[in-house]
Amino acid sequence: MSSLKYIQYQGLLVSTAAHSWESLEYAQNFPVQHTDVFAVTYPKSGTVWMQEILPLVLNGGDLTPVLTIRNHDRVPWLECKQLAEIVDRLTSPRALVTHLPYSLMPPSFHASKAKVIYVTRDPKDVLVSSYYFHQMAAFLEDPGTFDEFLGKFLEGRVPFGKWTEHVKSWKSAELGDRILFITYEEMVQDLPASIRRISDFLGSNLSDEVIQKIAEHCSFRSMKDNDMSNFSHVSNQYMDTNKSSFLRKGIVGDWKNHFSSEKLVRFVSVMNQELKEESSCLFVWI
Ligand code: A3P
C-alpha cells in the first residue's frame, strides 16, 4: 500500500486508495447526461444505502443489479478511479454517487438537467461512524483517540474536509427542483416513505407494493447480508472487519454513547459558529 494515504486536489483532501489526480480530472471532464441521478453525501451519511436504493427506484424494483453487481460498480463514485473502467457498462438512466462539494462538480453537470439527492446525517453520528471507519480502513489515517479524531473532524483534517463546508455548499446551490434534500434519520424512521419521496422526485411512479419490496431489500439487515453491498470481497488487509464492519450499526443517535457533555458543548459551539450565517432550520441536529 502506498505510504502516501492522502492527496489534496484543489484544496480537497482525498485518499489515494480510491482517488488519483487522474480520477479527479476525469470527474471534472465527465460528460454528465440530462437523465443522470447523483446521490451526494458527506462520507458516512448513507452513501452505500443510496447505491442500493437508487437502482431499484430507477428500474421499477428489479433486484437483479443489486444482487449481481457490486455497489461501487452499479452506482459508481464520480471522483473515484473505478469510474473510467466501468462507465461503458452503465445503462441509462445512470445513477452515481459523489462526495464532492458543489464547487467541484464538473461543468457538464451545471449545463445538464441531472438530478441530485443530497443526503445529510446528524454530524455527531457522522463523526462516530467515521471514527470506526478510520479504525478499520487501512487506507485511512489512524484516527487516534476519539477526542483527537473529534478535533480533526471539526478542523476538516479528514477526507472531504469540513462537514459544515460540504453541507453549506450544497444547501446554497441554486438547483431549484433538480435537488431533493433527505436525511439519514428520516430514512431510518420510515424507509418506505423516504423511498416514496425519492421515487416521486425521480418521476418513477412506483406502486406501494414495489416501494415495500425495495424497502425490505434496503433494510440494514438485508444489506448486511448482501455480498454485493457489504464489502465482504475486500480483504481484511484493507478493511479489517475484526475492528469494525462497514455496515456497522445503522442507527440514529450512537453519538450518545461517545460524547461526554464537554465534547458535546465543544462540538455544538463549533457547528453553531460555522453555521451562523445559515438558516438554522436547515440544520436540524445542532
Ligand atoms: P454506521 O457506521 O453508523 O453504522 P456511507 O455509506 O456514507 O459510508 O455511510 C455508512 C453508514 O451508513 C454506516 O453507519 C452504515 O451502517 C450506514 N448504513 C448503510 N446502509 C444502511 C441501512 N440500510 N440502514 C441504516 N444504515 C445504513
Coordinates of C-alpha atoms and ligand atoms in Angstrom, one line a residue:
M1 CA 0.0 0.0 0.0
S2 CA 1.3 3.5 -0.9
S3 CA 2.7 5.3 2.1
L4 CA 1.0 8.5 0.9
K5 CA -2.5 7.9 2.1
Y6 CA -4.0 11.3 1.1
I7 CA -3.6 13.8 -1.7
Q8 CA -5.1 17.3 -2.0
Y9 CA -7.0 18.2 -5.2
Q10 CA -8.0 21.8 -5.5
G11 CA -7.9 22.1 -1.7
L12 CA -9.8 18.8 -1.2
L13 CA -8.3 16.0 0.8
V14 CA -8.9 12.5 -0.6
S15 CA -7.5 9.1 -0.1
T16 CA -5.1 7.7 -2.7
A17 CA -6.6 4.2 -2.4
A18 CA -9.7 5.2 -4.4
H19 CA -8.7 8.5 -5.9
S20 CA -5.9 9.9 -8.1
W21 CA -5.1 13.2 -9.8
E22 CA -6.3 11.5 -13.0
S23 CA -9.6 10.3 -11.5
L24 CA -10.4 13.8 -10.2
E25 CA -9.6 15.3 -13.6
Y26 CA -11.7 12.6 -15.2
A27 CA -14.6 13.7 -12.9
Q28 CA -14.1 17.3 -14.0
N29 CA -14.3 16.3 -17.6
F30 CA -17.1 13.7 -17.1
P31 CA -19.9 14.3 -19.6
V32 CA -23.0 14.4 -17.4
Q33 CA -26.2 13.4 -19.1
H34 CA -29.6 15.0 -18.6
T35 CA -31.0 11.8 -17.2
D36 CA -28.2 11.1 -14.7
V37 CA -29.1 11.0 -11.0
F38 CA -26.5 11.8 -8.3
A39 CA -26.7 10.9 -4.7
V40 CA -24.5 13.4 -2.9
T41 CA -23.2 12.8 0.6
Y42 CA -20.5 13.8 3.0
P43 CA -18.8 10.5 3.9
K44 CA -20.7 8.2 6.4
S45 CA -24.0 9.8 5.7
G46 CA -25.7 6.9 3.8
T47 CA -23.9 6.6 0.5
V48 CA -24.0 2.9 0.2
W49 CA -27.6 2.9 1.2
M50 CA -28.3 5.2 -1.8
Q51 CA -26.3 2.8 -4.0
E52 CA -28.8 0.2 -3.1
I53 CA -32.0 2.3 -3.3
L54 CA -31.4 4.3 -6.5
P55 CA -31.1 1.4 -9.0
L56 CA -34.2 -0.2 -7.6
V57 CA -36.2 3.1 -7.8
L58 CA -35.0 3.7 -11.3
N59 CA -35.7 0.2 -12.6
G60 CA -39.1 -0.5 -11.0
G61 CA -37.8 -2.7 -8.2
D62 CA -35.9 -5.3 -10.3
L63 CA -33.4 -6.9 -7.8
T64 CA -31.1 -8.2 -10.5
P65 CA -28.5 -5.4 -10.4
V66 CA -28.3 -5.2 -6.6
L67 CA -27.9 -8.9 -6.3
T68 CA -25.3 -9.3 -9.1
I69 CA -23.3 -6.1 -9.3
R70 CA -21.1 -4.7 -6.6
N71 CA -22.3 -1.4 -5.2
H72 CA -19.3 0.6 -6.4
D73 CA -19.8 -0.8 -9.9
R74 CA -23.5 -0.4 -10.1
V75 CA -23.6 3.2 -8.7
P76 CA -20.0 4.4 -9.0
W77 CA -18.4 7.3 -7.3
L78 CA -17.9 10.2 -9.7
E79 CA -14.4 11.0 -8.3
C80 CA -13.0 7.5 -7.9
K81 CA -10.6 5.6 -10.1
Q82 CA -13.1 2.9 -10.9
L83 CA -15.5 5.1 -12.9
A84 CA -13.3 5.2 -16.0
E85 CA -13.2 1.4 -16.0
I86 CA -16.9 0.7 -15.7
V87 CA -18.6 3.8 -17.3
D88 CA -19.4 2.0 -20.5
R89 CA -21.3 -0.6 -18.6
L90 CA -23.8 1.8 -17.0
T91 CA -27.2 1.9 -18.5
S92 CA -29.4 5.0 -18.7
P93 CA -30.8 6.5 -16.5
R94 CA -27.4 6.3 -14.8
A95 CA -27.1 6.6 -11.0
L96 CA -23.8 7.9 -9.5
V97 CA -22.7 8.9 -6.0
T98 CA -20.3 11.6 -5.1
H99 CA -18.7 13.2 -2.0
L100 CA -17.6 16.3 -4.0
P101 CA -18.6 19.7 -2.7
Y102 CA -20.8 21.7 -5.1
S103 CA -17.9 23.8 -6.3
L104 CA -16.1 20.8 -7.7
M105 CA -18.9 19.4 -9.7
P106 CA -18.0 19.2 -13.4
P107 CA -19.1 22.0 -15.8
S108 CA -21.3 19.5 -17.7
F109 CA -23.3 18.9 -14.5
H110 CA -24.2 22.6 -14.4
A111 CA -25.2 22.6 -18.1
S112 CA -27.4 19.4 -17.6
K113 CA -30.7 18.7 -16.0
A114 CA -29.2 15.9 -13.9
K115 CA -31.0 15.4 -10.6
V116 CA -29.4 15.4 -7.1
I117 CA -30.5 13.7 -3.9
Y118 CA -28.5 15.2 -1.1
V119 CA -28.4 13.0 2.0
T120 CA -27.5 14.6 5.3
R121 CA -27.0 12.9 8.6
D122 CA -26.5 14.2 12.2
P123 CA -22.8 15.2 12.1
K124 CA -22.3 13.8 15.5
D125 CA -23.3 10.3 14.2
V126 CA -21.2 11.0 11.0
L127 CA -18.2 11.6 13.3
V128 CA -18.8 8.4 15.2
S129 CA -19.3 6.3 12.1
S130 CA -16.2 7.9 10.5
Y131 CA -14.1 7.2 13.7
Y132 CA -14.8 3.5 13.4
F133 CA -14.3 3.5 9.6
H134 CA -10.9 5.2 10.1
Q135 CA -10.0 2.4 12.6
M136 CA -10.9 -0.4 10.2
A137 CA -9.8 1.0 6.9
A138 CA -6.0 0.7 6.4
F139 CA -6.1 3.2 3.6
L140 CA -7.2 6.0 6.0
E141 CA -5.1 7.6 8.7
D142 CA -5.3 6.2 12.2
P143 CA -7.9 8.3 13.9
G144 CA -6.1 8.3 17.3
T145 CA -8.4 8.7 20.3
F146 CA -12.0 9.7 19.9
D147 CA -11.1 13.1 21.3
E148 CA -8.2 13.5 18.8
F149 CA -10.5 12.5 16.0
L150 CA -13.2 14.9 17.1
G151 CA -10.6 17.7 16.7
K152 CA -9.5 16.5 13.3
F153 CA -13.2 16.3 12.2
L154 CA -14.0 19.8 13.4
E155 CA -10.9 21.2 11.7
G156 CA -11.6 19.4 8.5
R157 CA -8.4 17.4 8.6
V158 CA -10.2 14.4 7.2
P159 CA -11.1 13.2 3.7
F160 CA -13.5 15.7 2.0
G161 CA -12.8 18.3 4.6
K162 CA -15.3 20.0 6.9
W163 CA -18.8 18.7 7.2
T164 CA -20.1 22.3 7.6
E165 CA -18.4 23.4 4.3
H166 CA -19.8 20.4 2.4
V167 CA -23.4 20.9 3.7
K168 CA -23.3 24.6 3.1
S169 CA -22.0 24.2 -0.4
W170 CA -25.0 22.0 -1.4
K171 CA -27.6 23.8 0.7
S172 CA -26.8 27.1 -1.1
A173 CA -26.6 25.5 -4.6
E174 CA -29.3 27.0 -6.7
L175 CA -30.6 23.9 -8.3
G176 CA -34.3 24.5 -7.9
D177 CA -36.4 21.4 -8.5
R178 CA -33.3 19.4 -9.6
I179 CA -32.3 18.7 -5.9
L180 CA -34.0 16.8 -3.2
F181 CA -32.8 17.0 0.4
I182 CA -33.3 14.0 2.6
T183 CA -31.9 13.0 5.9
Y184 CA -30.5 9.7 7.1
E185 CA -32.7 10.0 10.1
E186 CA -35.9 10.1 8.1
M187 CA -34.8 7.1 6.1
V188 CA -34.2 5.2 9.4
Q189 CA -37.5 6.3 10.8
D190 CA -39.7 5.5 7.8
L191 CA -37.9 3.9 4.8
P192 CA -41.0 3.3 2.6
A193 CA -42.0 6.9 3.0
S194 CA -38.4 8.0 2.1
I195 CA -38.3 5.8 -0.9
R196 CA -41.7 7.2 -2.0
R197 CA -40.2 10.8 -1.8
I198 CA -37.3 9.7 -3.9
S199 CA -39.5 7.9 -6.4
D200 CA -41.8 10.9 -6.7
F201 CA -38.8 13.2 -7.2
L202 CA -37.4 11.0 -9.9
G203 CA -40.8 10.5 -11.5
S204 CA -40.6 6.7 -11.1
N205 CA -44.3 6.3 -10.3
L206 CA -43.9 3.1 -8.2
S207 CA -46.8 1.2 -6.6
D208 CA -47.0 0.7 -2.9
E209 CA -46.1 -2.9 -3.3
V210 CA -42.9 -2.1 -5.2
I211 CA -42.0 0.5 -2.6
Q212 CA -42.4 -2.1 0.1
K213 CA -40.3 -4.6 -1.7
I214 CA -37.5 -2.0 -2.2
A215 CA -37.7 -1.0 1.5
E216 CA -37.4 -4.6 2.6
H217 CA -34.4 -5.2 0.3
C218 CA -32.7 -2.0 1.5
S219 CA -33.1 -2.7 5.3
F220 CA -29.9 -2.6 7.2
R221 CA -30.1 -6.4 7.9
S222 CA -30.8 -7.3 4.3
M223 CA -27.9 -5.1 3.0
K224 CA -25.6 -6.5 5.6
D225 CA -26.3 -10.0 4.1
N226 CA -25.9 -8.9 0.5
D227 CA -22.4 -9.7 -0.6
M228 CA -22.7 -7.2 -3.4
S229 CA -23.2 -4.4 -0.9
N230 CA -21.4 -5.4 2.4
F231 CA -17.8 -5.1 1.1
S232 CA -17.1 -8.7 2.1
H233 CA -15.0 -9.1 -1.0
V234 CA -12.5 -6.6 0.3
S235 CA -9.5 -8.2 2.0
N236 CA -9.0 -7.7 5.8
Q237 CA -5.7 -6.0 4.9
Y238 CA -7.7 -3.0 3.6
M239 CA -10.8 -3.2 5.7
D240 CA -10.3 -5.0 8.9
T241 CA -13.7 -6.4 9.9
N242 CA -12.3 -7.6 13.1
K243 CA -12.2 -4.0 14.2
S244 CA -15.5 -2.8 12.7
S245 CA -17.9 -3.5 9.8
F246 CA -18.7 -1.1 7.0
L247 CA -22.4 -1.7 7.8
R248 CA -21.6 -1.1 11.4
K249 CA -24.8 -0.2 13.5
G250 CA -27.1 1.6 11.1
I251 CA -28.8 3.5 13.9
V252 CA -29.6 7.1 14.9
G253 CA -28.0 8.6 18.0
D254 CA -24.9 6.4 18.5
W255 CA -23.2 9.7 19.4
K256 CA -24.8 9.5 22.8
N257 CA -22.5 6.5 23.5
H258 CA -19.4 8.5 22.7
F259 CA -19.9 12.2 23.6
S260 CA -19.3 13.5 27.1
S261 CA -21.2 16.7 27.9
E262 CA -17.9 18.6 27.4
K263 CA -17.4 17.1 24.0
L264 CA -21.0 17.9 23.1
V265 CA -20.6 21.6 24.1
R266 CA -17.4 21.8 22.1
F267 CA -18.9 20.2 19.0
V268 CA -22.1 22.2 19.1
S269 CA -20.3 25.5 19.6
V270 CA -18.0 25.0 16.6
M271 CA -21.0 23.9 14.5
N272 CA -23.1 27.0 15.5
Q273 CA -20.2 29.3 14.9
E274 CA -19.7 27.9 11.4
L275 CA -23.3 27.7 10.5
K276 CA -24.4 31.0 12.0
E277 CA -24.9 32.6 8.6
E278 CA -27.2 29.9 7.6
S279 CA -30.9 29.4 8.3
S280 CA -30.9 27.2 11.4
C281 CA -33.9 25.2 10.2
L282 CA -31.7 23.7 7.5
F283 CA -29.6 22.1 10.3
V284 CA -31.9 20.2 12.4
W285 CA -29.4 18.5 14.6
I286 CA -27.5 21.3 16.1
Ligands
A3P1 P1 -22.8 3.4 11.0 O1 -21.3 3.4 11.0 O2 -23.3 4.4 12.0 O3 -23.4 2.1 11.2 P2 -21.6 5.7 3.9 O4 -22.2 4.7 3.1 O5 -21.9 7.1 3.5 O6 -20.1 5.5 4.2 O7 -22.3 5.6 5.4 C1 -22.1 4.4 6.2 C2 -23.1 4.5 7.3 O8 -24.4 4.2 6.7 C3 -22.8 3.4 8.3 O9 -23.3 3.9 9.5 C4 -23.7 2.3 7.8 O10 -24.0 1.3 8.7 C5 -25.0 3.1 7.4 N1 -25.9 2.4 6.6 C6 -25.7 1.8 5.4 N2 -26.8 1.2 4.9 C7 -27.7 1.3 5.9 C8 -29.1 0.9 6.0 N3 -29.7 0.1 5.1 N4 -29.8 1.3 7.1 C9 -29.2 2.1 8.1 N5 -27.9 2.5 8.0 C10 -27.2 2.1 6.9

